[in-house]
Tab-separated table of C-alpha atoms in Angstrom:
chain	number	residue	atom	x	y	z
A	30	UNK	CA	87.950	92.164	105.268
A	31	UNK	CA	85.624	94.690	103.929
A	32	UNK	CA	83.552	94.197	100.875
A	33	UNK	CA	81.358	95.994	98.587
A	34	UNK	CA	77.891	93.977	99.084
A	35	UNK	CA	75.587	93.952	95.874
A	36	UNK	CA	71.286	92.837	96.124
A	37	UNK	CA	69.861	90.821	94.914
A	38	UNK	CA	72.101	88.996	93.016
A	39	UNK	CA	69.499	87.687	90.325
A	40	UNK	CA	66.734	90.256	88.924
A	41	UNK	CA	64.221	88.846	86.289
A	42	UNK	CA	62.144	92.002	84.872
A	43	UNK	CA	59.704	92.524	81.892
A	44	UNK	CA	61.135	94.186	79.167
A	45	UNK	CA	60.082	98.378	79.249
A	46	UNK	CA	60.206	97.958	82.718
A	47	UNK	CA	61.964	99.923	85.485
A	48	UNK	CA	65.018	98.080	87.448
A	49	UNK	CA	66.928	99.626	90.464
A	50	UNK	CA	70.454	97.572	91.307
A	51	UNK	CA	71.469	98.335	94.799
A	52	UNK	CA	75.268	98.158	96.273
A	53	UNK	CA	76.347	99.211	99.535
A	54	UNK	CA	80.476	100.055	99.306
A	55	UNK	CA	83.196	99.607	101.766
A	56	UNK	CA	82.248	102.360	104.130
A	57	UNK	CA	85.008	104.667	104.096
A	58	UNK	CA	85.239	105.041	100.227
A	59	UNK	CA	84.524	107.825	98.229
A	60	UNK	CA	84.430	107.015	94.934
A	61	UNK	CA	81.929	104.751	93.474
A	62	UNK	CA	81.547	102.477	89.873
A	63	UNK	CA	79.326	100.899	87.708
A	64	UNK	CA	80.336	98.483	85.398
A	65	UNK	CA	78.420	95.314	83.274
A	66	UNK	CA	79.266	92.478	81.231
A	67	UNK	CA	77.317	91.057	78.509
A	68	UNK	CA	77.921	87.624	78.416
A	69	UNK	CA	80.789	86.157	76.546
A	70	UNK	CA	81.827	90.339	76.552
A	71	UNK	CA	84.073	92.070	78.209
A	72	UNK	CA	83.492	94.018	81.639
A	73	UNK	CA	82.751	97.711	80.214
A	74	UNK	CA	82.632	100.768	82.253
A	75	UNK	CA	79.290	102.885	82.824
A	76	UNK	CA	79.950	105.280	85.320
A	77	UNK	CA	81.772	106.868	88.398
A	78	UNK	CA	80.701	108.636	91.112
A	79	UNK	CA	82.181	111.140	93.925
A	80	UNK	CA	80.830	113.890	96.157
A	81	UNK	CA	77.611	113.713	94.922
A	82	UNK	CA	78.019	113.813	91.020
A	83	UNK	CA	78.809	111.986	88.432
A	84	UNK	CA	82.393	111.948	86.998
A	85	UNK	CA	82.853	110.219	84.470
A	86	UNK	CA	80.309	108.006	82.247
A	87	UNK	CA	81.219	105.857	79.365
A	88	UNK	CA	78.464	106.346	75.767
A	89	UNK	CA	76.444	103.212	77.218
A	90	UNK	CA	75.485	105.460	80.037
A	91	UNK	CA	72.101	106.885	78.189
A	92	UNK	CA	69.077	108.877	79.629
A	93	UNK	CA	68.098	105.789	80.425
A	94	UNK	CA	70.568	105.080	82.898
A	95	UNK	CA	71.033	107.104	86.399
A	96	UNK	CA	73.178	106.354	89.664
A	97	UNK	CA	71.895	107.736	92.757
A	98	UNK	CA	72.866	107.984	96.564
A	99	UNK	CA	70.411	107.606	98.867
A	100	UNK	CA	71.892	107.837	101.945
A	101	UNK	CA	74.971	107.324	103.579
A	102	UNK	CA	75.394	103.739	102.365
A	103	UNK	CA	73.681	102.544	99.491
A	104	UNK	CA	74.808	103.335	95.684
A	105	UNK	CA	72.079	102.453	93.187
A	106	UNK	CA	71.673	101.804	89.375
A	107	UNK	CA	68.181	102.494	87.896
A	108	UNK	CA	67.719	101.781	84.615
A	109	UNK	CA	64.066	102.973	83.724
A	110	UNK	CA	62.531	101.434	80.250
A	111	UNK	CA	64.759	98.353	80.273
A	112	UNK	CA	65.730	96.703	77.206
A	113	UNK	CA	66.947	93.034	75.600
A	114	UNK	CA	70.426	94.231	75.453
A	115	UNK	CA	70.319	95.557	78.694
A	116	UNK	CA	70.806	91.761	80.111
A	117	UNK	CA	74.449	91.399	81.562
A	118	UNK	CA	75.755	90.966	84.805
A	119	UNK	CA	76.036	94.604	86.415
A	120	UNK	CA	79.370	95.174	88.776
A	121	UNK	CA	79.492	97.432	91.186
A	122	UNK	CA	83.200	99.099	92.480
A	123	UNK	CA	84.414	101.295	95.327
A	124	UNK	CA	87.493	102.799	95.972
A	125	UNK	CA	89.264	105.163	98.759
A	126	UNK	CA	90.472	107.480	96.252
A	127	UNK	CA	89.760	108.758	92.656
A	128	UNK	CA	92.176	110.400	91.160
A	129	UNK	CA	95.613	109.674	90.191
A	130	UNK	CA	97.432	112.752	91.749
A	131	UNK	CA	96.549	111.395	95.290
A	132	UNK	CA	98.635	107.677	94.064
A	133	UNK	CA	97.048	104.865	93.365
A	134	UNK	CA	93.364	103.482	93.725
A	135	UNK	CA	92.439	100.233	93.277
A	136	UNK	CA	88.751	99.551	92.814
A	137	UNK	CA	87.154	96.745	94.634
A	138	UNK	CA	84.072	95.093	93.219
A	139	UNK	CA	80.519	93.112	94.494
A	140	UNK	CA	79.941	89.990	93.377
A	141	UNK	CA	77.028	91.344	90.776
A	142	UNK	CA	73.535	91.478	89.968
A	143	UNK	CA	72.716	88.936	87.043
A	144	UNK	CA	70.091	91.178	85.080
A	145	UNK	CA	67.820	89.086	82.827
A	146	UNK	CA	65.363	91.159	80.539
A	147	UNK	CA	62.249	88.737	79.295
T	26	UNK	CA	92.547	104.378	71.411
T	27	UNK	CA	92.059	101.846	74.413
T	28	UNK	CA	92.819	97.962	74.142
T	29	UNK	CA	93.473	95.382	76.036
T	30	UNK	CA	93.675	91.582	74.785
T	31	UNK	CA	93.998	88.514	76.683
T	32	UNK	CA	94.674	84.860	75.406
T	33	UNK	CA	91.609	82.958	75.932
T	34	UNK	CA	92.090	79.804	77.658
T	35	UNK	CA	95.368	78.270	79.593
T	36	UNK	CA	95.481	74.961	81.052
T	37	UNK	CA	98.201	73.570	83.761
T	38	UNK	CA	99.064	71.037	85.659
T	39	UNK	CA	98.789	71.101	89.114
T	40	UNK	CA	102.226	71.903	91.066
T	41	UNK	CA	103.364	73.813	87.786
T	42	UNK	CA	103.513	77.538	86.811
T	43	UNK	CA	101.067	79.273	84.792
T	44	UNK	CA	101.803	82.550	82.932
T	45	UNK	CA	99.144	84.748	81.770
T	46	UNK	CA	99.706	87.111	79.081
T	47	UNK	CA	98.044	90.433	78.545
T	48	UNK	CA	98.717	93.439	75.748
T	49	UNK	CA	97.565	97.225	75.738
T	50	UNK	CA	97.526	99.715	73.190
T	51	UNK	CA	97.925	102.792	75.016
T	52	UNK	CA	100.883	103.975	76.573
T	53	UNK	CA	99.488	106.631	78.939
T	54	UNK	CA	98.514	103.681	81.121
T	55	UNK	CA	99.946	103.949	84.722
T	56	UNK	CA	98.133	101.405	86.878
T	57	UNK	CA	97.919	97.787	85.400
T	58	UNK	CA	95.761	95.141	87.375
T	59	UNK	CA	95.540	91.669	87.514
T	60	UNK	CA	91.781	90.944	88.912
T	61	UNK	CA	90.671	87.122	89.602
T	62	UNK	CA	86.805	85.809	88.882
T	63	UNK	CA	85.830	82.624	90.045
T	64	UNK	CA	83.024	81.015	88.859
T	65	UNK	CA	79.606	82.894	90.223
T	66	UNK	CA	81.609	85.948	92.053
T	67	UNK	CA	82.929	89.219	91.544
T	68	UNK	CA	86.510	90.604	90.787
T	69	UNK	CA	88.808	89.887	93.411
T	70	UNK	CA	92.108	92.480	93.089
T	71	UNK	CA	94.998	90.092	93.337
T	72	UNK	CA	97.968	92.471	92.424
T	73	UNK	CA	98.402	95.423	90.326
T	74	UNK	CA	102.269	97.411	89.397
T	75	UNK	CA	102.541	101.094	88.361
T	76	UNK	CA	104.024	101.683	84.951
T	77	UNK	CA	107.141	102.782	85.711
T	78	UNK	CA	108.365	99.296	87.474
T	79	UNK	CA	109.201	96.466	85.482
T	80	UNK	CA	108.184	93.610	88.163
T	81	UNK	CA	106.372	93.064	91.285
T	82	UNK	CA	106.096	89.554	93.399
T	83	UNK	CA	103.567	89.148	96.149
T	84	UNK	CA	103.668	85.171	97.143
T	85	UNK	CA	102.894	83.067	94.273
T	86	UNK	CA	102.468	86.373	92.312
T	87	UNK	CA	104.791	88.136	89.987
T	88	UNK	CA	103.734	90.527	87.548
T	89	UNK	CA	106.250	91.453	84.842
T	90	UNK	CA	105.331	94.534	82.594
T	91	UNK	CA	107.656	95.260	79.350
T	92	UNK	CA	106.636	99.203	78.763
T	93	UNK	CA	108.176	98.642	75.447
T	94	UNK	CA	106.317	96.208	74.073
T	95	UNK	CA	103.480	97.225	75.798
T	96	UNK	CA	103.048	93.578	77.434
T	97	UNK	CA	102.055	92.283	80.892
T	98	UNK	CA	102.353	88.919	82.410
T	99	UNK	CA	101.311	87.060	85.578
T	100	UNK	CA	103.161	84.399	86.969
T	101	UNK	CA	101.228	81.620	89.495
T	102	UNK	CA	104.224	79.878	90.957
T	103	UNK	CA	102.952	76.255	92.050
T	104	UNK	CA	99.690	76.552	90.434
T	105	UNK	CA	97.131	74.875	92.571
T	106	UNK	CA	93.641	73.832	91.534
T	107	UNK	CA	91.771	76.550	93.682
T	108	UNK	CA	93.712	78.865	91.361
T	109	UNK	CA	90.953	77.844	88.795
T	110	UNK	CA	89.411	81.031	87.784
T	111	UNK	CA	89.238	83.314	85.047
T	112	UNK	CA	91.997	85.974	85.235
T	113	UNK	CA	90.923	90.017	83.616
T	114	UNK	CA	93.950	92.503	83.489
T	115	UNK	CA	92.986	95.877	83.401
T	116	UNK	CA	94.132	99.497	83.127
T	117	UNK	CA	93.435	103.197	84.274
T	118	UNK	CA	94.841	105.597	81.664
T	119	UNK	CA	96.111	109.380	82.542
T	120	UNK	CA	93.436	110.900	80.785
T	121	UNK	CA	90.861	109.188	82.831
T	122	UNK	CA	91.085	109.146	86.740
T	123	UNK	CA	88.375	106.441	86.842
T	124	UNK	CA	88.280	104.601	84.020
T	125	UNK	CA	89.465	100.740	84.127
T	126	UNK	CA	89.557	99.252	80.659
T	127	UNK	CA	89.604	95.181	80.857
T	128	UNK	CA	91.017	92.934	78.392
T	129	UNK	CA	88.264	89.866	77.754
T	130	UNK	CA	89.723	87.748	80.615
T	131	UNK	CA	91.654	84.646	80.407
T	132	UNK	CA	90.370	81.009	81.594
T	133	UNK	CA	92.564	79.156	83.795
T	134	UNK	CA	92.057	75.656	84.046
T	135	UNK	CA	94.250	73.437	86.331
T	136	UNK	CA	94.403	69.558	86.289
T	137	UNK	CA	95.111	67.634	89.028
């Protein structure tokens, strides 16, 4: 069965530095997610993704924060002057379709990147 | 606003159901998901019912949802201890196409 792969699935960085999460979707999706979960939180939504663009982002999503597509694969997460509270697991999420006029759309998830900010 | 609250901990025997309860706050949900994490993985989909059904059973699965009261359950018929996991429901609103909102997950322990 397809699955949205996520790398590396522990990342240890200095605190101020710059972090990229990478995620590769199921390959005929179009719509793509960030989430996170502090631990002992619950899973909060950054981001989505489609065509390009951002959709939708949630108030976490800062200046700090951008999503990018590289190529015809990989989804990433940079986060560039990383802080303490930036330590959570980060989930990444495809899914076929977006929007609820075309039915529904469930959103499949990676296994996560454990981010741990020293 | 947007809530969704979960019970925090349910323990079963093996061989016997386990119900997991789940309450939202906003009634412009239409998708409601039942997601499974087991320890060091992501969130596995395991079933998920549109808001204008009141039940849906897949296998061991049934999901009930009382629009009224705003209240979902999951049933695990013969509860095994591979079923040891914790369980998040979830939601997607109207007024957000993307958006899923989890409740803080519920931990599933089952005894042999």
């Amino acid at each position: 069965e397809p699955e949205v792969t996520q790398t590396p699935s522990h990342q240890v960085t200095q605190m101020g530095q710059e972090v990229i999460l990478r995620c590769v979707p199921i390959s005929n999706h179009l719509y793509f997610y960030w989430y996170r979960q502090i631990l002992g939180q619950k899973v909060e939504f950054l981001v989505s993704f489609y065509n390009n663009e951002i959709s939708e982002k949630s108030e976490i999503f800062d200046d700090q924060f951008s999503v990018e597509r590289p190529d015809g694969s990989n989804f990433t997460l940079k986060i560039r002057s990383t802080k303490l509270e930036d330590s959570a697991m980060y989930f990444c999420a495809s899914s076929e379709r977006g929007l609820l006029s075309q039915g529904n759309q469930p959103q499949h998830f990676g296994d996560g990147t454990r981010l741990s900010i020293l | 606003g947007e809530d969704v609250e979960q019970s925090l901990f349910l323990s079963v025997r093996e061989g016997d159901s386990s119900v997991i309860n789940c309450t939202y706050t906003d009634s412009s949900s239409t998708y409601l998901y039942w997601y499974k994490q087991e320890p060091g993985a992501g969130l596995q989909l395991l079933t998920y019912i549109f808001s204008n059904m009141d039940m849906k059973q897949d296998q061991r699965l049934t999901v009930l949802l009382n629009k009224k009261d705003k209240h979902l359950s999951l049933r695990i018929a013969d509860t095994q201890t591979g079923d040891s996991a914790i369980y998040f429901c979830a939601e997607i609103q109207m007024d957000s196409s993307y958006k899923l909102i989890f409740g803080s997950g519920t931990r599933l322990l089952v005894r042999p």
